[in-house]
Coordinates of C-alpha atoms in Angstrom, one line a residue:
M1 CA 94.6 66.9 90.9
K2 CA 95.5 70.3 92.2
K3 CA 95.6 73.2 89.8
A4 CA 99.1 74.8 89.4
L5 CA 99.1 78.5 90.2
P6 CA 101.4 80.9 88.3
N7 CA 102.2 82.9 91.5
T8 CA 102.6 86.2 89.6
K9 CA 104.3 88.8 91.8
V10 CA 103.8 92.5 91.3
T11 CA 106.5 95.0 92.5
V12 CA 107.1 98.7 92.6
K13 CA 110.5 99.5 91.2
L14 CA 112.7 102.6 90.3
R15 CA 114.3 103.1 87.0
R16 CA 116.9 105.9 86.8
S17 CA 116.4 108.7 84.3
N18 CA 119.2 109.1 81.7
Y19 CA 118.8 112.9 81.7
K20 CA 118.0 114.0 85.2
E21 CA 118.8 113.0 88.8
E22 CA 115.4 111.4 89.2
W23 CA 113.8 107.9 89.1
Y24 CA 110.7 106.6 87.4
L25 CA 108.2 104.6 89.3
I26 CA 107.3 101.4 87.4
I27 CA 105.2 98.4 88.1
E28 CA 106.8 95.0 87.2
S29 CA 104.8 91.8 87.0
Y30 CA 106.5 88.3 86.8
P31 CA 105.9 85.7 85.8
V32 CA 103.0 86.4 83.5
Y33 CA 101.4 83.7 81.2
K34 CA 99.5 84.9 78.2
R35 CA 96.6 82.9 77.0
G36 CA 97.5 79.9 75.1
S37 CA 101.2 80.1 75.9
T38 CA 103.3 78.2 78.5
R39 CA 106.2 80.7 78.4
A40 CA 106.5 83.1 81.2
S41 CA 106.9 86.8 80.3
R42 CA 107.7 90.0 82.3
V43 CA 105.3 92.9 82.1
V44 CA 106.5 96.4 82.8
E45 CA 104.0 99.2 83.3
S46 CA 104.8 102.9 83.7
I47 CA 102.6 104.9 86.0
N48 CA 103.9 108.3 84.9
R49 CA 105.3 109.3 88.3
T50 CA 108.9 110.3 89.2
V51 CA 110.8 110.8 92.5
S52 CA 114.0 112.5 93.2
T53 CA 114.5 111.9 96.9
P54 CA 114.5 108.1 97.4
V55 CA 116.1 106.7 100.6
W56 CA 118.6 103.9 99.8
D57 CA 119.2 100.9 101.9
K58 CA 123.0 100.7 102.2
S59 CA 122.7 97.2 103.6
S60 CA 121.1 95.8 100.3
I61 CA 123.2 95.9 97.2
A62 CA 121.2 95.9 94.0
R63 CA 124.2 95.4 91.6
I64 CA 128.0 96.2 91.3
L65 CA 128.8 98.7 88.6
P66 CA 131.9 98.3 86.2
D67 CA 133.9 101.0 88.0
G68 CA 133.6 99.0 91.3
T69 CA 130.8 101.2 92.9
F70 CA 127.5 99.9 94.1
N71 CA 123.9 100.4 93.3
Y72 CA 121.7 100.0 96.4
K73 CA 118.1 98.9 96.6
P74 CA 115.6 101.6 97.8
K75 CA 114.5 101.4 101.4
R76 CA 111.0 100.2 102.1
D77 CA 108.8 100.2 105.2
L78 CA 107.0 97.2 106.7
N79 CA 104.3 97.3 104.0
G80 CA 106.9 97.3 101.1
I81 CA 106.4 101.0 100.2
I82 CA 109.5 102.8 98.9
Q83 CA 110.6 105.5 101.3
C84 CA 111.4 109.1 100.2
R85 CA 112.6 112.1 102.0
S86 CA 110.1 114.4 100.0
T87 CA 106.4 114.4 101.1
I88 CA 105.4 114.8 97.4
D89 CA 107.7 111.9 96.4
Q90 CA 106.4 109.8 99.3
E91 CA 102.8 110.3 98.1
A92 CA 103.8 109.2 94.6
C93 CA 105.2 106.0 96.1
I94 CA 102.0 105.4 98.0
Y95 CA 100.1 106.0 94.8
A96 CA 102.4 103.4 93.0
D97 CA 101.8 100.9 95.8
N98 CA 98.0 101.3 95.4
V99 CA 98.3 100.5 91.6
R100 CA 100.6 97.5 92.6
K101 CA 97.7 96.3 94.9
L102 CA 95.3 96.6 92.0
R103 CA 97.5 94.7 89.6
Q104 CA 98.3 92.0 92.2
H105 CA 94.6 91.5 92.8
E106 CA 93.8 91.2 89.2
Y107 CA 96.5 88.5 88.7
D108 CA 95.5 86.7 91.8
S109 CA 91.9 86.7 90.8
A110 CA 92.6 85.6 87.3
I111 CA 94.0 82.3 88.5
L112 CA 90.9 81.6 90.5
Y113 CA 88.6 81.9 87.5
T114 CA 86.6 78.8 86.6
D115 CA 87.0 77.4 83.2
R116 CA 83.7 78.8 82.3
E117 CA 84.7 82.3 83.2
N118 CA 87.9 81.9 81.2
E119 CA 85.8 80.9 78.3
I120 CA 83.5 83.8 78.7
A121 CA 86.6 86.1 78.7
A122 CA 88.0 84.4 75.7
Q123 CA 84.6 84.7 73.9
N124 CA 84.4 88.4 74.7
E125 CA 87.9 88.9 73.2
R126 CA 86.8 87.0 70.0
S127 CA 83.7 89.0 69.7
E128 CA 85.7 92.2 69.4
Q129 CA 87.5 91.0 66.3
D130 CA 86.7 91.9 62.7
F131 CA 84.5 89.4 60.8
I132 CA 85.7 90.8 57.4
K133 CA 89.3 90.1 58.3
Y134 CA 88.3 86.6 59.5
F135 CA 86.3 85.9 56.4
N136 CA 89.2 86.8 54.1
G137 CA 91.5 84.8 56.2
I138 CA 89.7 81.5 55.9
I139 CA 89.5 81.5 52.1
S140 CA 92.7 79.8 51.7
T141 CA 92.3 77.4 54.5
R142 CA 88.7 76.4 53.7
H143 CA 89.3 76.1 49.9
P144 CA 92.9 74.9 49.5
N145 CA 92.1 72.8 46.4
S146 CA 89.0 74.6 45.1
S147 CA 88.6 75.8 41.5
D148 CA 89.6 79.4 40.6
S149 CA 86.0 80.4 40.2
I150 CA 85.1 79.5 43.8
I151 CA 88.1 81.5 45.1
V152 CA 87.2 84.4 43.0
N153 CA 83.7 84.4 44.4
W154 CA 84.8 84.3 47.9
R155 CA 87.2 87.2 47.4
R156 CA 84.5 89.2 45.7
V157 CA 82.2 88.7 48.7
G158 CA 85.1 90.0 50.9
E159 CA 85.3 93.1 48.7
L160 CA 81.6 93.7 48.9
L161 CA 81.5 93.4 52.7
K162 CA 84.2 96.2 52.8
M163 CA 82.1 98.2 50.4
Y164 CA 79.0 97.7 52.6
S165 CA 80.9 98.7 55.8
Q166 CA 82.5 101.6 54.0
G167 CA 86.0 100.2 54.9
Q168 CA 85.2 99.9 58.6
P169 CA 85.5 96.6 60.5
I170 CA 82.4 94.5 61.4
P171 CA 83.0 93.1 64.9
F172 CA 81.5 89.8 65.5
K173 CA 79.4 91.2 68.4
A174 CA 77.6 93.4 65.9
I175 CA 76.5 90.6 63.7
S176 CA 72.7 90.1 64.0
V177 CA 69.7 89.0 62.0
K178 CA 68.9 92.6 61.2
L179 CA 72.5 93.2 60.0
L180 CA 72.4 90.1 57.7
E181 CA 69.1 91.2 56.2
D182 CA 70.6 94.6 55.5
I183 CA 73.6 93.0 53.8
K184 CA 71.2 90.8 51.8
M185 CA 69.4 94.0 50.5
F186 CA 72.8 95.5 49.7
L187 CA 73.9 92.5 47.6
L188 CA 70.6 92.7 45.6
R189 CA 71.8 96.1 44.3
A190 CA 75.5 95.6 44.6
P191 CA 77.6 96.8 41.5
M192 CA 79.3 94.3 39.1
G193 CA 83.0 93.9 39.4
G194 CA 85.7 95.0 37.1
N195 CA 84.9 97.5 34.4
K196 CA 81.3 96.2 34.0
K197 CA 78.4 98.5 34.6
G198 CA 75.2 97.9 36.3
T199 CA 74.3 95.6 39.3
I200 CA 74.8 91.9 39.8
S201 CA 72.0 89.4 38.9
Q202 CA 69.7 88.0 41.7
N203 CA 71.3 84.6 41.0
T204 CA 74.8 86.1 41.6
A205 CA 73.5 87.8 44.8
S206 CA 72.1 84.5 45.9
T207 CA 75.5 82.8 45.3
Y208 CA 77.3 85.6 47.2
F209 CA 74.9 85.4 50.2
S210 CA 75.2 81.6 50.4
I211 CA 79.1 82.2 50.6
L212 CA 78.5 84.8 53.3
K213 CA 76.4 82.3 55.3
A214 CA 79.1 79.6 54.9
G215 CA 81.6 82.1 56.4
L216 CA 79.3 82.7 59.3
K217 CA 78.8 78.9 59.8
Q218 CA 82.6 78.5 59.9
A219 CA 82.8 81.4 62.4
F220 CA 80.3 79.5 64.6
I221 CA 82.3 76.3 64.4
D222 CA 85.5 78.3 65.3
E223 CA 83.5 79.7 68.3
Y224 CA 83.6 83.3 67.2
L225 CA 79.8 83.3 67.3
T226 CA 77.9 81.7 70.1
V227 CA 74.8 81.2 67.9
D228 CA 74.6 79.7 64.4
I229 CA 73.2 82.9 63.0
S230 CA 73.5 81.7 59.5
A231 CA 70.6 79.3 60.1
K232 CA 68.4 82.1 61.2
V233 CA 68.4 84.0 58.0
K234 CA 66.9 82.7 54.7
G235 CA 69.0 82.9 51.6
I236 CA 68.2 84.8 48.5
T237 CA 65.9 83.1 46.1
N238 CA 67.6 81.7 43.1
I239 CA 65.8 82.2 39.8
E240 CA 65.8 78.9 38.1
K241 CA 66.8 79.4 34.5
P242 CA 66.0 76.7 31.9
R243 CA 68.9 74.5 31.0
V244 CA 69.8 75.0 27.4
A245 CA 70.4 71.7 25.6
L246 CA 70.6 70.5 22.0
T247 CA 68.3 68.1 20.4
M248 CA 69.6 65.0 18.7
N249 CA 69.0 66.7 15.3
E250 CA 71.0 69.7 16.4
V251 CA 73.8 67.5 17.6
Q252 CA 73.9 66.0 14.1
M253 CA 74.0 69.4 12.6
L254 CA 77.1 70.2 14.6
V255 CA 78.7 66.9 13.6
D256 CA 78.0 67.7 9.9
T257 CA 79.4 71.3 10.3
P258 CA 83.2 71.7 9.7
C259 CA 85.0 73.3 12.7
K260 CA 88.4 75.1 12.3
D261 CA 89.4 73.8 15.8
D262 CA 89.5 70.0 15.5
V263 CA 90.3 69.6 19.3
L264 CA 87.2 71.6 20.2
K265 CA 85.0 69.5 17.9
R266 CA 86.3 66.2 19.3
A267 CA 86.1 67.5 22.9
F268 CA 82.4 68.6 22.2
L269 CA 81.5 65.2 20.9
F270 CA 83.3 63.5 23.8
S271 CA 81.3 65.6 26.3
I272 CA 78.0 64.7 24.5
L273 CA 78.9 61.0 24.8
T274 CA 80.2 61.0 28.4
G275 CA 78.7 64.0 30.2
L276 CA 82.1 65.3 31.3
R277 CA 82.6 69.0 32.1
H278 CA 85.1 71.2 30.1
S279 CA 87.5 71.3 33.1
D280 CA 87.6 67.5 33.4
I281 CA 88.1 67.0 29.7
Q282 CA 90.8 69.7 29.5
T283 CA 92.9 67.9 32.3
L284 CA 92.1 64.4 31.1
K285 CA 95.2 62.3 30.7
W286 CA 95.7 59.1 28.8
K287 CA 96.5 57.2 32.0
Q288 CA 92.9 57.9 33.1
I289 CA 91.5 56.1 30.0
Q290 CA 91.5 52.5 31.3
Q291 CA 90.2 49.1 30.2
T292 CA 88.1 47.2 32.5
S293 CA 88.3 43.4 33.2
K294 CA 85.3 43.0 30.9
G295 CA 87.1 44.5 28.0
T296 CA 85.2 47.8 28.1
W297 CA 86.7 51.2 28.6
Q298 CA 86.2 53.9 31.3
A299 CA 87.6 57.3 32.2
V300 CA 88.7 57.5 35.8
V301 CA 88.1 61.3 36.6
I302 CA 88.7 63.3 39.8
Q303 CA 86.2 66.0 39.0
Q304 CA 87.4 69.5 39.4
K305 CA 84.2 70.5 40.9
T306 CA 83.4 67.7 43.4
K307 CA 87.0 66.3 44.0
R308 CA 85.5 62.8 44.0
P309 CA 86.6 59.9 41.8
D310 CA 84.1 59.3 39.0
Y311 CA 84.3 56.3 36.7
K312 CA 82.8 57.2 33.3
P313 CA 81.9 54.5 30.8
V314 CA 83.6 55.4 27.5
I315 CA 81.9 53.8 24.5
Q316 CA 83.7 52.9 21.3
Q317 CA 82.7 56.2 19.5
A318 CA 84.0 58.3 22.4
L319 CA 87.3 56.3 22.5
Q320 CA 87.8 57.0 18.8
L321 CA 87.5 60.7 19.4
C322 CA 90.5 60.6 21.8
G323 CA 92.8 59.7 18.8
I324 CA 95.9 57.4 18.8
R325 CA 97.2 56.5 22.3
P326 CA 100.8 57.9 22.7
D327 CA 103.6 56.1 24.7
D328 CA 103.4 58.8 27.4
D329 CA 100.4 58.1 29.7
E330 CA 100.9 61.5 31.3
A331 CA 100.1 63.2 28.0
L332 CA 96.7 65.1 27.7
V333 CA 94.1 63.4 25.7
F334 CA 92.7 66.6 24.2
E335 CA 96.0 68.6 24.2
G336 CA 95.5 72.3 23.1
L337 CA 91.8 72.5 24.2
T338 CA 91.1 76.2 24.7
D339 CA 90.6 77.4 28.2
A340 CA 87.0 77.9 29.4
S341 CA 87.5 81.7 29.5
W342 CA 88.5 81.8 25.8
I343 CA 86.4 79.0 24.3
S344 CA 83.2 80.9 23.8
R345 CA 84.4 82.7 20.6
P346 CA 85.5 79.7 18.5
L347 CA 82.5 77.8 19.8
K348 CA 80.1 80.7 18.7
V349 CA 81.5 80.6 15.2
W350 CA 81.0 77.0 14.9
I351 CA 77.4 77.1 16.4
E352 CA 76.4 79.9 14.0
A353 CA 77.9 78.1 11.0
S354 CA 75.7 75.1 11.8
G355 CA 72.5 77.3 11.7
I356 CA 71.6 76.7 15.4
K357 CA 70.1 79.8 16.9
K358 CA 70.4 78.9 20.6
H359 CA 72.9 80.5 22.9
I360 CA 75.2 77.5 23.5
T361 CA 78.2 77.3 25.9
F362 CA 80.5 74.3 26.3
H363 CA 78.6 73.4 29.5
C364 CA 75.5 72.9 27.5
F365 CA 76.9 69.8 26.0
R366 CA 76.8 68.3 29.6
H367 CA 73.1 69.4 29.7
T368 CA 72.5 67.8 26.3
Y369 CA 74.0 64.6 27.6
A370 CA 71.6 64.5 30.6
S371 CA 68.6 65.5 28.5
L372 CA 69.2 62.9 25.7
Q373 CA 69.7 60.2 28.3
L374 CA 66.4 61.0 29.9
E375 CA 64.6 61.4 26.7
L376 CA 65.9 58.1 25.4
G377 CA 64.4 56.3 28.5
T378 CA 67.3 56.1 31.0
D379 CA 65.8 56.3 34.6
I380 CA 66.7 59.4 36.5
Y381 CA 68.7 57.7 39.2
T382 CA 71.0 56.2 36.7
V383 CA 71.4 59.6 35.0
Q384 CA 72.2 61.0 38.5
H385 CA 74.9 58.5 38.9
L386 CA 76.3 59.2 35.5
L387 CA 76.4 63.0 36.2
N388 CA 77.8 62.4 39.7
H389 CA 75.0 64.6 41.2
K390 CA 74.9 64.5 45.0
N391 CA 71.0 65.1 44.9
V392 CA 68.5 63.7 42.4
S393 CA 66.7 67.1 42.7
T394 CA 69.5 68.5 40.6
T395 CA 69.1 65.8 37.9
Q396 CA 65.2 66.4 38.0
I397 CA 65.8 69.9 36.4
Y398 CA 66.6 68.3 33.2
A399 CA 63.7 65.8 33.4
S400 CA 61.1 68.7 33.2
H401 CA 61.8 69.4 29.5
A402 CA 63.3 66.1 28.5
N403 CA 60.5 63.7 29.4
P404 CA 58.6 62.7 26.3
K405 CA 55.6 61.5 28.4
T406 CA 54.8 65.1 29.2
R407 CA 54.5 66.1 25.6
E408 CA 52.4 62.9 25.0
A409 CA 50.1 63.8 27.8
A410 CA 49.7 67.3 26.6
G411 CA 48.3 66.0 23.3
R412 CA 45.5 64.0 25.0
I413 CA 43.2 66.9 25.5
T414 CA 41.4 67.8 22.3
L415 CA 38.4 69.9 21.6
T416 CA 35.6 69.0 19.1
N417 CA 34.2 71.1 16.3
V418 CA 37.4 73.3 16.2
K419 CA 39.2 73.5 12.9
D420 CA 43.0 73.9 13.0
D421 CA 42.9 76.8 10.6
E422 CA 40.0 78.6 12.3
K423 CA 41.0 81.9 13.7
P424 CA 39.1 83.0 16.8
T425 CA 36.9 86.0 16.3
E426 CA 36.0 88.5 19.1
S427 CA 32.7 86.8 19.7
K428 CA 34.4 83.5 20.3
M429 CA 37.0 84.8 22.6
C430 CA 36.5 85.0 26.4
P431 CA 33.7 87.5 26.9
K432 CA 34.6 90.7 28.6
A433 CA 33.0 91.3 32.0
N434 CA 29.8 93.4 31.9
K435 CA 30.7 96.9 33.0
R436 CA 28.4 98.5 35.7
K437 CA 26.5 101.3 34.7

């Protein structure tokens, strides 16, 4: 199949001045098709030259004016160059025709480019664009249904990129491994947002850099980058913090401690018994509490974090915490549960009243669910399914301090002739190394 040619024609024309008896020399190109468009456009280019002595062709009418007079076309020689009586004007017309030849060659050559050459030209055009502007632009398209915390983190990374570049754009062609390593070091000492003082934590920097790499990965997919440079740079090491969880005794202490917020207490116990997050419990509706064909109950949850359906078994104790089922299935089960951003204060009051000294957040109840399941003998893959973890490695974090076999194994090594109440003396301690004289 033959390739259709646009047949763009470039012409030198005269445009009369509104103020003087002179004419501007212009270059007009038509039809011109811009990249990605099938609509023809007309391109007019001024060459900053004027003439005042053009010769008119009385045999060629350009248009009829309202008063009945005529406008004639300029007279041209055999090469199409406009003729003038003045030598200076004629030189200007020759210059204009040379520009015309140049533009005509550009258009003629453009239609002969191979697809590969067109792609190179398009890639060069994309490489000039600003990565920061692109990054901020894909937040809404990449995360249309994501939680507010994810959106906030992406926007914060965009702000830090502007801070790093001091408000200047970062063109795609400037992105390199060295640049990303430099941004990584900047994030490790980046300031905290809002009115907070100090620098962000290493774990926060790790999260931000992962978001930056995700943006670069998307830029590679969208062909703004020819190389997946995100794969060439290592992320910032995340410092694994111990998961804070409650023991069974501590859970019972909370059960026995009165709480001014009844919904908070019921939601806490429901989380302990199901492993659901605060966001999932807060949005849980009665229509999601369903009875199975076997007579048991389950909560069908579209988790706010993963956006996947999750079928949580609801035991009788957990069902009782939900209260009396209303006629309206659209009603919230735990109506009035405080938002995650404000729940820490009433929760802290309740925790302190129980005598527990640990720093507990609502999410710790989910950690408690996982730890107690493992400690009571549930295998790790079942717990992974109950928590809806994608990878079992995430579930294994809880196993390190919840496995009773590790504590049993630690007690197997004993020493003879050592009394429990015997205090080590200096002579019984590890001897100091002999100092050289």
